Short mmCIF file of C-alpha atoms and ligand atoms in Angstrom, two decimals:
data_model
loop_
_atom_site.label_atom_id
_atom_site.label_comp_id
_atom_site.label_asym_id
_atom_site.label_seq_id
_atom_site.Cartn_x
_atom_site.Cartn_y
_atom_site.Cartn_z
CA MET Z 14 -79.18 -77.82 35.16
CA LEU Z 15 -80.37 -78.93 38.08
CA ARG Z 16 -77.59 -80.90 38.73
CA ARG Z 17 -75.37 -78.75 38.36
CA VAL Z 18 -76.84 -76.55 40.70
CA ALA Z 19 -77.11 -79.65 43.07
CA SER Z 20 -73.44 -80.44 42.46
CA LEU Z 21 -72.33 -76.23 42.33
CA SER Z 22 -74.06 -76.20 46.04
CA LEU Z 23 -72.91 -79.48 47.05
CA LEU Z 24 -69.05 -77.75 46.02
CA THR Z 25 -70.04 -74.86 48.09
CA LEU Z 26 -70.90 -77.43 50.98
CA GLY Z 27 -67.72 -78.64 50.79
CA LEU Z 28 -66.11 -75.58 50.88
CA LEU Z 29 -68.15 -73.77 53.29
CA SER Z 30 -67.39 -77.17 55.56
CA GLN Z 31 -63.32 -77.03 55.16
CA PHE Z 32 -63.36 -73.50 56.15
CA VAL Z 33 -65.13 -74.43 59.52
CA VAL Z 34 -62.80 -76.84 60.63
CA GLY Z 35 -60.23 -74.86 59.29
CA ASP Z 36 -59.45 -77.33 56.86
CA ASN Z 37 -57.99 -75.89 53.26
CA PRO Z 38 -56.14 -78.35 51.41
CA ILE Z 39 -53.75 -76.66 49.14
CA ASN Z 40 -53.75 -77.71 45.57
CA ALA Z 41 -50.26 -78.82 44.87
CA GLY Z 42 -48.47 -79.12 41.92
CA PHE Z 43 -47.54 -83.24 42.24
CA PRO Z 44 -50.31 -85.72 43.07
CA TYR Z 45 -47.91 -86.36 46.63
CA GLY Z 46 -50.02 -89.70 48.23
CA SER Z 47 -51.20 -90.98 45.01
CA GLN Z 48 -48.44 -90.73 42.88
CA LYS Z 49 -44.65 -92.11 43.49
CA VAL Z 50 -42.59 -89.23 43.67
CA ARG Z 51 -39.20 -90.26 41.25
CA GLY Z 52 -36.54 -88.29 41.11
CA VAL Z 53 -32.92 -87.19 41.12
CA ASN Z 54 -30.22 -84.61 43.30
CA LEU Z 55 -28.55 -81.95 41.30
CA GLY Z 56 -25.69 -82.79 43.89
CA GLY Z 57 -22.19 -80.71 43.07
CA TRP Z 58 -24.03 -77.71 41.21
CA LEU Z 59 -24.17 -74.68 43.52
CA VAL Z 60 -23.40 -75.94 46.63
CA LEU Z 61 -20.34 -77.45 45.76
CA GLU Z 62 -18.96 -80.76 47.59
CA PRO Z 63 -15.49 -82.07 46.94
CA TRP Z 64 -15.87 -86.00 46.04
CA ILE Z 65 -18.75 -84.84 43.54
CA THR Z 66 -16.30 -82.66 41.81
CA PRO Z 67 -12.63 -83.18 42.78
CA SER Z 68 -11.00 -81.57 40.65
CA LEU Z 69 -12.01 -78.18 41.79
CA PHE Z 70 -10.72 -78.24 44.84
CA ASP Z 71 -7.38 -80.84 43.16
CA ASN Z 72 -7.03 -77.86 40.98
CA THR Z 73 -6.35 -75.50 43.66
CA GLY Z 74 -2.87 -77.65 44.56
CA ASN Z 75 -3.88 -75.75 48.57
CA ALA Z 76 -5.06 -79.07 50.85
CA ASN Z 77 -6.43 -76.66 52.95
CA ILE Z 78 -8.97 -76.22 50.25
CA VAL Z 79 -11.73 -78.45 51.37
CA ASP Z 80 -15.55 -76.98 50.74
CA GLU Z 81 -17.19 -73.66 49.31
CA TRP Z 82 -16.15 -71.60 52.49
CA THR Z 83 -11.85 -72.84 52.05
CA PHE Z 84 -12.54 -72.50 48.14
CA GLY Z 85 -13.44 -69.04 48.60
CA GLN Z 86 -11.09 -67.75 51.10
CA LEU Z 87 -7.66 -69.39 50.80
CA GLN Z 88 -7.08 -68.10 46.80
CA ASN Z 89 -7.34 -65.56 44.44
CA ARG Z 90 -10.99 -64.51 44.45
CA ASN Z 91 -10.67 -63.85 40.53
CA THR Z 92 -9.84 -67.58 40.04
CA ALA Z 93 -12.45 -69.13 42.63
CA LEU Z 94 -14.46 -66.61 40.85
CA ASN Z 95 -14.00 -67.98 37.19
CA THR Z 96 -13.68 -71.77 38.35
CA LEU Z 97 -16.84 -71.50 39.95
CA THR Z 98 -19.46 -69.52 36.85
CA GLN Z 99 -17.30 -72.08 34.07
CA HIS Z 100 -19.09 -74.90 36.69
CA TRP Z 101 -22.31 -73.21 37.21
CA ASN Z 102 -22.51 -73.11 33.11
CA THR Z 103 -21.08 -76.33 32.58
CA TRP Z 104 -22.01 -79.04 35.04
CA ILE Z 105 -26.26 -79.07 34.58
CA THR Z 106 -27.46 -78.02 31.32
CA GLU Z 107 -30.58 -78.45 30.42
CA ALA Z 108 -29.73 -81.11 28.27
CA ASP Z 109 -29.78 -82.63 31.63
CA LEU Z 110 -33.24 -81.84 32.68
CA ALA Z 111 -34.31 -83.80 29.33
CA ALA Z 112 -32.02 -86.61 30.45
CA ILE Z 113 -34.03 -86.57 33.91
CA ALA Z 114 -37.21 -86.48 32.00
CA ALA Z 115 -36.26 -88.98 29.39
CA ALA Z 116 -35.97 -91.88 32.23
CA GLY Z 117 -38.67 -92.19 33.71
CA LEU Z 118 -38.35 -89.04 36.60
CA ASN Z 119 -40.40 -86.71 38.09
CA HIS Z 120 -38.72 -84.74 40.18
CA VAL Z 121 -35.55 -82.88 40.80
CA ARG Z 122 -33.95 -81.49 44.16
CA ILE Z 123 -32.06 -78.79 43.77
CA PRO Z 124 -29.75 -77.67 46.51
CA ILE Z 125 -28.34 -74.19 46.85
CA GLY Z 126 -26.56 -72.68 50.24
CA TYR Z 127 -27.70 -69.10 51.52
CA TRP Z 128 -25.16 -67.34 50.47
CA ALA Z 129 -26.33 -67.42 46.95
CA PHE Z 130 -29.19 -64.74 48.16
CA GLU Z 131 -27.05 -62.58 51.16
CA VAL Z 132 -23.68 -63.14 52.10
CA GLY Z 133 -23.03 -61.77 55.99
CA PRO Z 134 -19.93 -59.93 57.13
CA GLY Z 135 -16.26 -61.59 57.17
CA GLU Z 136 -17.64 -64.43 55.13
CA PRO Z 137 -15.61 -65.42 52.48
CA TYR Z 138 -18.43 -66.84 50.00
CA ILE Z 139 -18.96 -66.32 46.42
CA SER Z 140 -22.72 -65.56 45.25
CA GLY Z 141 -24.03 -65.87 41.58
CA GLN Z 142 -25.51 -69.00 41.72
CA LEU Z 143 -29.53 -67.92 42.10
CA PRO Z 144 -29.90 -66.99 38.29
CA TYR Z 145 -28.44 -71.03 37.19
CA LEU Z 146 -31.50 -72.08 40.00
CA GLN Z 147 -33.61 -69.79 38.05
CA LYS Z 148 -32.70 -71.39 34.82
CA ALA Z 149 -33.05 -75.05 35.64
CA VAL Z 150 -36.33 -74.41 37.00
CA THR Z 151 -37.20 -73.11 33.33
CA TRP Z 152 -35.87 -76.18 32.00
CA ALA Z 153 -37.28 -77.84 34.26
CA GLY Z 154 -41.34 -76.98 33.25
CA ASN Z 155 -40.24 -77.33 29.58
CA HIS Z 156 -39.66 -81.13 30.02
CA GLY Z 157 -42.68 -82.02 32.82
CA LEU Z 158 -40.22 -81.90 36.24
CA LYS Z 159 -41.51 -80.77 39.35
CA VAL Z 160 -38.74 -79.41 41.43
CA ILE Z 161 -37.96 -79.08 44.85
CA VAL Z 162 -35.54 -76.36 46.16
CA ASP Z 163 -33.18 -77.22 48.79
CA LEU Z 164 -31.72 -75.27 50.96
CA HIS Z 165 -28.28 -76.96 51.65
CA GLY Z 166 -26.59 -74.44 53.84
CA ALA Z 167 -27.88 -71.95 56.61
CA PRO Z 168 -25.67 -69.39 58.19
CA GLY Z 169 -23.06 -70.75 60.89
CA SER Z 170 -24.10 -74.17 59.09
CA GLN Z 171 -25.83 -76.48 60.80
CA ASN Z 172 -24.74 -79.47 60.61
CA GLY Z 173 -21.02 -79.03 59.81
CA PHE Z 174 -20.39 -80.79 56.78
CA ASP Z 175 -18.96 -79.75 54.12
CA ASN Z 176 -21.79 -79.76 51.98
CA SER Z 177 -23.35 -77.49 54.31
CA GLY Z 178 -20.70 -75.43 52.35
CA HIS Z 179 -18.74 -75.16 55.60
CA ARG Z 180 -16.59 -78.13 57.30
CA ILE Z 181 -16.56 -77.31 61.15
CA SER Z 182 -16.78 -79.47 64.18
CA PHE Z 183 -19.43 -78.11 65.73
CA PRO Z 184 -22.69 -76.56 63.82
CA GLN Z 185 -23.62 -72.52 64.40
CA TRP Z 186 -26.65 -72.35 63.11
CA HIS Z 187 -28.99 -73.08 65.75
CA SER Z 188 -26.84 -71.37 68.90
CA ASN Z 189 -27.45 -68.23 67.03
CA SER Z 190 -30.43 -66.32 66.84
CA THR Z 191 -29.21 -64.07 64.04
CA ASN Z 192 -28.03 -67.05 61.99
CA VAL Z 193 -31.52 -68.15 61.82
CA ALA Z 194 -33.17 -65.12 61.27
CA ARG Z 195 -30.96 -65.08 58.30
CA THR Z 196 -32.19 -68.00 57.43
CA ASP Z 197 -36.26 -67.15 58.30
CA ALA Z 198 -35.56 -64.33 55.37
CA ILE Z 199 -33.75 -66.45 52.34
CA ILE Z 200 -36.94 -68.83 53.24
CA LYS Z 201 -39.60 -66.16 52.95
CA THR Z 202 -37.43 -65.13 49.39
CA ILE Z 203 -37.49 -68.01 48.15
CA ALA Z 204 -40.96 -68.23 48.95
CA SER Z 205 -42.37 -65.24 47.09
CA MET Z 206 -39.75 -66.24 44.33
CA PHE Z 207 -41.63 -68.93 43.35
CA ALA Z 208 -45.25 -68.64 44.49
CA THR Z 209 -46.90 -68.37 41.59
CA ASN Z 210 -44.95 -70.89 39.81
CA THR Z 211 -45.98 -73.89 42.23
CA ASN Z 212 -46.49 -76.01 39.07
CA VAL Z 213 -42.77 -76.55 38.39
CA VAL Z 214 -41.22 -75.13 41.87
CA SER Z 215 -43.94 -77.88 44.10
CA ILE Z 216 -41.64 -78.13 47.34
CA ILE Z 217 -39.88 -76.00 49.00
CA ALA Z 218 -36.91 -77.79 51.72
CA PRO Z 219 -36.57 -75.46 54.21
CA LEU Z 220 -33.35 -76.70 55.62
CA ASN Z 221 -31.10 -79.55 55.01
CA GLU Z 222 -30.21 -82.33 57.70
CA PRO Z 223 -30.12 -79.82 60.63
CA ALA Z 224 -27.74 -82.25 63.57
CA GLY Z 225 -30.48 -83.64 65.38
CA TYR Z 226 -28.10 -85.94 66.55
CA ASP Z 227 -26.26 -82.69 68.69
CA GLY Z 228 -28.77 -83.37 70.91
CA ALA Z 229 -31.98 -81.41 72.69
CA ASP Z 230 -30.86 -77.74 71.94
CA VAL Z 231 -30.73 -78.41 68.54
CA LEU Z 232 -34.20 -79.65 67.92
CA ALA Z 233 -35.58 -76.97 69.84
CA VAL Z 234 -34.08 -74.25 67.49
CA VAL Z 235 -35.29 -77.28 63.94
CA ARG Z 236 -38.78 -77.33 65.34
CA GLN Z 237 -39.53 -73.95 65.86
CA TYR Z 238 -37.58 -72.74 62.45
CA TRP Z 239 -39.99 -75.70 60.93
CA TYR Z 240 -42.86 -73.90 62.82
CA ASP Z 241 -41.99 -70.05 61.29
CA SER Z 242 -41.12 -72.00 57.20
CA TYR Z 243 -44.24 -73.23 57.14
CA GLY Z 244 -45.78 -70.08 57.93
CA ASN Z 245 -42.89 -68.55 55.51
CA ILE Z 246 -44.06 -71.11 52.56
CA ARG Z 247 -47.69 -71.24 52.86
CA PHE Z 248 -48.32 -67.32 53.42
CA PRO Z 249 -46.53 -65.50 50.81
CA PHE Z 250 -48.31 -62.81 49.25
CA GLY Z 251 -48.43 -60.67 52.64
CA SER Z 252 -51.91 -61.37 53.19
CA SER Z 253 -53.61 -64.79 54.20
CA GLU Z 254 -53.67 -65.91 50.90
CA GLN Z 255 -52.33 -69.11 50.99
CA SER Z 256 -49.91 -71.15 48.43
CA ASN Z 257 -50.06 -73.99 46.76
CA THR Z 258 -45.96 -74.75 47.54
CA VAL Z 259 -45.93 -78.10 49.83
CA VAL Z 260 -43.40 -77.73 52.53
CA LEU Z 261 -40.49 -80.36 52.65
CA LEU Z 262 -39.18 -80.62 56.48
CA HIS Z 263 -35.99 -82.69 56.97
CA ASP Z 264 -36.39 -85.34 60.32
CA ALA Z 265 -33.65 -83.73 61.59
CA PHE Z 266 -31.48 -87.46 61.66
CA GLN Z 267 -34.46 -88.59 64.16
CA PRO Z 268 -36.71 -91.69 63.99
CA LEU Z 269 -40.07 -90.45 61.64
CA SER Z 270 -41.42 -91.65 65.21
CA TYR Z 271 -40.11 -88.62 66.99
CA TRP Z 272 -41.99 -86.33 64.63
CA ASN Z 273 -45.63 -88.12 64.80
CA GLY Z 274 -48.41 -85.98 65.34
CA PHE Z 275 -46.04 -82.69 63.81
CA GLN Z 276 -47.32 -80.42 61.61
CA THR Z 277 -50.36 -83.30 60.49
CA PRO Z 278 -53.42 -82.35 58.99
CA PRO Z 279 -56.30 -80.66 59.18
CA GLY Z 280 -54.53 -77.63 60.87
CA TRP Z 281 -51.75 -77.97 58.30
CA GLN Z 282 -51.75 -78.55 55.06
CA GLY Z 283 -48.78 -79.73 52.86
CA VAL Z 284 -46.34 -80.86 54.65
CA ALA Z 285 -44.23 -83.97 53.69
CA ILE Z 286 -41.20 -85.06 56.04
CA ASP Z 287 -37.89 -85.99 54.22
CA THR Z 288 -35.20 -88.48 55.35
CA HIS Z 289 -32.01 -89.70 54.18
CA ILE Z 290 -31.15 -93.41 54.13
CA TYR Z 291 -27.57 -94.51 53.63
CA GLN Z 292 -25.89 -97.55 54.81
CA MET Z 293 -21.83 -96.70 55.20
CA PHE Z 294 -21.37 -93.70 57.05
CA SER Z 295 -20.10 -96.76 60.62
CA GLN Z 296 -18.40 -99.31 60.62
CA ASP Z 297 -20.96 -101.39 61.39
CA GLU Z 298 -23.48 -100.77 58.05
CA VAL Z 299 -19.94 -100.74 55.63
CA SER Z 300 -19.32 -104.05 57.32
CA ARG Z 301 -22.92 -105.53 55.89
CA THR Z 302 -22.68 -108.01 53.40
CA ASN Z 303 -24.63 -107.45 49.78
CA GLN Z 304 -27.45 -109.39 51.26
CA GLU Z 305 -27.49 -107.65 54.76
CA HIS Z 306 -27.76 -103.91 52.49
CA ILE Z 307 -30.76 -105.14 50.80
CA SER Z 308 -32.91 -106.86 54.16
CA ALA Z 309 -32.27 -103.20 55.83
CA ALA Z 310 -33.11 -101.91 53.00
CA CYS Z 311 -36.30 -103.79 52.64
CA ALA Z 312 -37.12 -103.10 56.31
CA THR Z 313 -37.14 -99.50 55.76
CA ALA Z 314 -40.62 -100.19 54.07
CA SER Z 315 -42.79 -100.36 57.20
CA SER Z 316 -41.74 -97.06 58.99
CA LEU Z 317 -41.86 -94.98 55.57
CA SER Z 318 -45.24 -96.27 55.36
CA SER Z 319 -46.81 -95.91 58.53
CA PHE Z 320 -45.91 -92.72 58.91
CA ASP Z 321 -48.57 -89.87 58.79
CA LEU Z 322 -47.32 -87.54 56.57
CA TRP Z 323 -46.44 -87.87 52.95
CA THR Z 324 -43.10 -89.61 53.31
CA ILE Z 325 -40.00 -88.65 50.58
CA VAL Z 326 -36.71 -91.02 50.95
CA GLY Z 327 -34.72 -87.13 49.64
CA GLU Z 328 -31.01 -88.26 49.49
CA TRP Z 329 -30.12 -92.38 49.20
CA THR Z 330 -27.76 -94.28 46.88
CA PRO Z 331 -26.91 -97.59 45.31
CA ALA Z 332 -23.73 -97.41 46.80
CA ALA Z 333 -23.08 -99.62 50.08
CA THR Z 334 -19.63 -98.40 50.97
CA ASP Z 335 -17.88 -94.88 51.43
CA CYS Z 336 -14.83 -95.57 48.95
CA ALA Z 337 -15.45 -92.68 46.80
CA LYS Z 338 -13.33 -90.61 46.71
CA TYR Z 339 -13.22 -88.04 49.31
CA LEU Z 340 -16.73 -88.80 50.45
CA ASN Z 341 -16.12 -88.37 53.74
CA GLY Z 342 -14.44 -85.03 53.37
CA LEU Z 343 -11.23 -83.48 51.30
CA GLY Z 344 -7.76 -85.98 52.50
CA VAL Z 345 -10.06 -88.18 54.94
CA GLY Z 346 -9.93 -91.97 53.80
CA ALA Z 347 -12.78 -94.53 53.63
CA ARG Z 348 -14.35 -96.86 56.39
CA TYR Z 349 -14.46 -99.71 54.42
CA ASP Z 350 -10.52 -100.13 53.24
CA GLY Z 351 -9.71 -99.08 56.38
CA SER Z 352 -8.57 -95.28 55.71
CA TYR Z 353 -10.35 -93.49 57.79
CA PRO Z 354 -9.52 -93.17 61.32
CA GLY Z 355 -10.19 -95.97 63.67
CA SER Z 356 -12.15 -97.86 61.15
CA THR Z 357 -10.97 -101.12 60.55
CA PHE Z 358 -10.48 -102.92 57.18
CA VAL Z 359 -13.47 -104.62 55.06
CA GLY Z 360 -12.10 -104.28 51.32
CA SER Z 361 -10.42 -103.34 49.29
CA CYS Z 362 -11.91 -99.86 47.23
CA THR Z 363 -10.64 -101.27 43.96
CA GLY Z 364 -13.45 -102.06 41.38
CA ILE Z 365 -16.52 -100.84 43.36
CA THR Z 366 -16.01 -97.05 42.57
CA GLY Z 367 -14.72 -94.49 40.57
CA SER Z 368 -15.45 -95.37 36.89
CA ALA Z 369 -17.65 -98.16 35.90
CA SER Z 370 -15.38 -99.63 33.64
CA SER Z 371 -14.28 -101.32 36.38
CA PHE Z 372 -17.35 -102.67 38.00
CA SER Z 373 -17.03 -106.37 37.68
CA SER Z 374 -21.18 -107.79 36.02
CA SER Z 375 -21.78 -109.47 39.62
CA TYR Z 376 -20.85 -106.08 41.04
CA LYS Z 377 -23.33 -104.69 39.02
CA THR Z 378 -25.85 -107.10 39.48
CA PHE Z 379 -25.46 -106.52 43.41
CA LEU Z 380 -26.31 -102.38 42.20
CA ARG Z 381 -28.81 -103.50 40.58
CA GLN Z 382 -30.39 -105.40 43.50
CA TYR Z 383 -29.98 -103.34 46.06
CA TRP Z 384 -30.61 -100.67 43.31
CA GLU Z 385 -34.12 -102.36 43.23
CA ALA Z 386 -34.75 -103.39 46.92
CA GLN Z 387 -34.78 -99.20 47.56
CA VAL Z 388 -36.87 -97.78 45.29
CA ILE Z 389 -39.66 -100.75 46.29
CA SER Z 390 -39.00 -99.68 49.72
CA TYR Z 391 -38.81 -96.19 49.52
CA GLU Z 392 -42.40 -95.71 47.18
CA LYS Z 393 -44.44 -97.76 50.66
CA GLY Z 394 -44.13 -94.22 51.44
CA ASP Z 395 -44.45 -91.96 48.46
CA GLY Z 396 -41.26 -91.91 47.31
CA TRP Z 397 -37.23 -90.58 46.39
CA ILE Z 398 -34.80 -89.30 45.29
CA GLN Z 399 -32.08 -90.38 44.62
CA TRP Z 400 -28.23 -89.01 45.13
CA THR Z 401 -27.16 -88.01 42.95
CA TRP Z 402 -26.89 -86.71 38.98
CA LYS Z 403 -23.87 -87.29 38.34
CA ALA Z 404 -19.73 -87.31 39.59
CA GLU Z 405 -16.53 -86.70 38.44
CA ASN Z 406 -15.36 -90.37 39.53
CA ALA Z 407 -18.12 -91.96 41.88
CA ASP Z 408 -20.09 -93.77 39.30
CA ASP Z 409 -21.59 -96.49 42.36
CA TRP Z 410 -23.66 -93.55 43.41
CA THR Z 411 -24.59 -91.64 40.23
CA TYR Z 412 -27.86 -92.45 37.89
CA GLN Z 413 -26.26 -91.34 34.99
CA ALA Z 414 -23.75 -93.88 35.18
CA GLY Z 415 -26.22 -96.70 36.26
CA LEU Z 416 -28.82 -95.89 33.44
CA SER Z 417 -25.78 -96.08 30.68
CA GLY Z 418 -24.07 -99.31 33.06
CA GLY Z 419 -27.44 -101.42 33.50
CA TRP Z 420 -27.56 -100.94 36.39
CA ILE Z 421 -30.40 -98.61 36.65
CA PRO Z 422 -33.42 -99.08 34.08
CA GLN Z 423 -34.71 -97.28 31.77
CA ASP Z 424 -37.50 -96.61 33.01
CA PRO Z 425 -37.91 -97.02 37.16
CA THR Z 426 -40.91 -98.79 37.11
CA ASP Z 427 -39.27 -101.99 35.20
CA LEU Z 428 -38.12 -103.58 37.50
CA MET Z 429 -35.85 -107.02 37.70
CA TYR Z 430 -35.85 -108.38 40.34
CA PRO Z 431 -39.82 -107.34 41.77
CA THR Z 432 -40.14 -109.91 45.12
CA ILE Z 433 -37.14 -109.29 46.58
CA CYS Z 434 -38.03 -107.91 49.40
CA GLY Z 435 -40.15 -110.59 49.83
C1 NAG R 16 -23.98 -64.50 65.33
O1 NAG R 16 -23.77 -64.79 63.76
C2 NAG R 16 -24.02 -63.34 63.09
C3 NAG R 16 -23.93 -63.72 61.74
O2 NAG R 16 -24.88 -64.43 61.02
C4 NAG R 16 -22.76 -62.88 63.81
O3 NAG R 16 -22.59 -61.68 63.27
C5 NAG R 16 -22.54 -62.58 65.14
O4 NAG R 16 -21.02 -62.46 65.32
C6 NAG R 16 -22.73 -64.32 65.90
N1 NAG R 16 -23.27 -63.80 67.21
C7 NAG R 16 -22.11 -64.38 67.92
C8 NAG R 16 -21.96 -64.23 69.72
O5 NAG R 16 -21.52 -65.54 67.74
#
């Protein structure tokens, strides 16, 4: 009894002192910081990407349909809706979530576009994705997986990539306060939708890959949007009651050091940073040897391990080239084989993407080594989420093909090359 009283008062003191310094650690749905995030993205499902499902685009017979915007704009809308509905019903099912859990993973990140929530006048997007997000959350819960709800496309497009929904030469999100206000409202909707289910939806990522490389004006808008998102996600109950949802901020393509001290405890709680690591979107990177790819992966460990927020590599891949069909956009070639405008031939794309049945055993050994080098390095931070679970015809990229092809282990801690980074 005495012991009980003593520990109770200790607890009270602890809570009190936390309150006094404004330190109210959240009770997150996953022990971020002490256990590693190991996960996979459910890419190309609720946001179309031509390289993940080229057949959906090729079947339109219209080479101007290059993203989800033009998918709704340049064909019969009933045809588009029927194709999308069929895709939503089949691309990811509960069996995928079961297989992901069985592979020893603990998270899925689910990209979704703003047009699942509202579509403005003149915007050709087709809605209907939201019930599938809600189903996926149920399935994830059934299989013990945590969900990151990731807003992947904002009004105006935050980066102009086809994977934002709208492939345009200069993004319009940041330069139009109406676009930003619409995005804030969607984050509020998402936060309140899942506020009492943070044991499954443990994280909300308020915006994927805003184009910070476009300049200081973009970064200024992003920083303010991150402040507003913190409030929208942390206080979803219309009161001072806080949610347990972790806020995952993308680095906006800046080095982690740019974000030093941003939204750190004790003033801010439950904030993590998301960085995406790819080695194929420049001539320099596709020109690297296999060993140089592995060394570059290993070299990421120190900045990941020393950053002052939880650090998650929310996108990465064992693929080392940009050979996958439409990866750089529908109708755009690859740097690796010199078919991308202005690029220089490095090697043939034959046998390094598409079906794994064309992969040599030495190539599969490289994929395994590169995968392990990345897993080892990204676990020096707080973990990783591979892009992506499945694709129609890009086995070098997918977790599913890696599991069946043997270059991804059935248990992600079962490493064959544990000293590959030295
Ligand atoms: C800003 O974006 C909204 C849609 O979110 C659009 O209706 C409006 O015309 C845009 N304003 C300007 C100045 O482009």
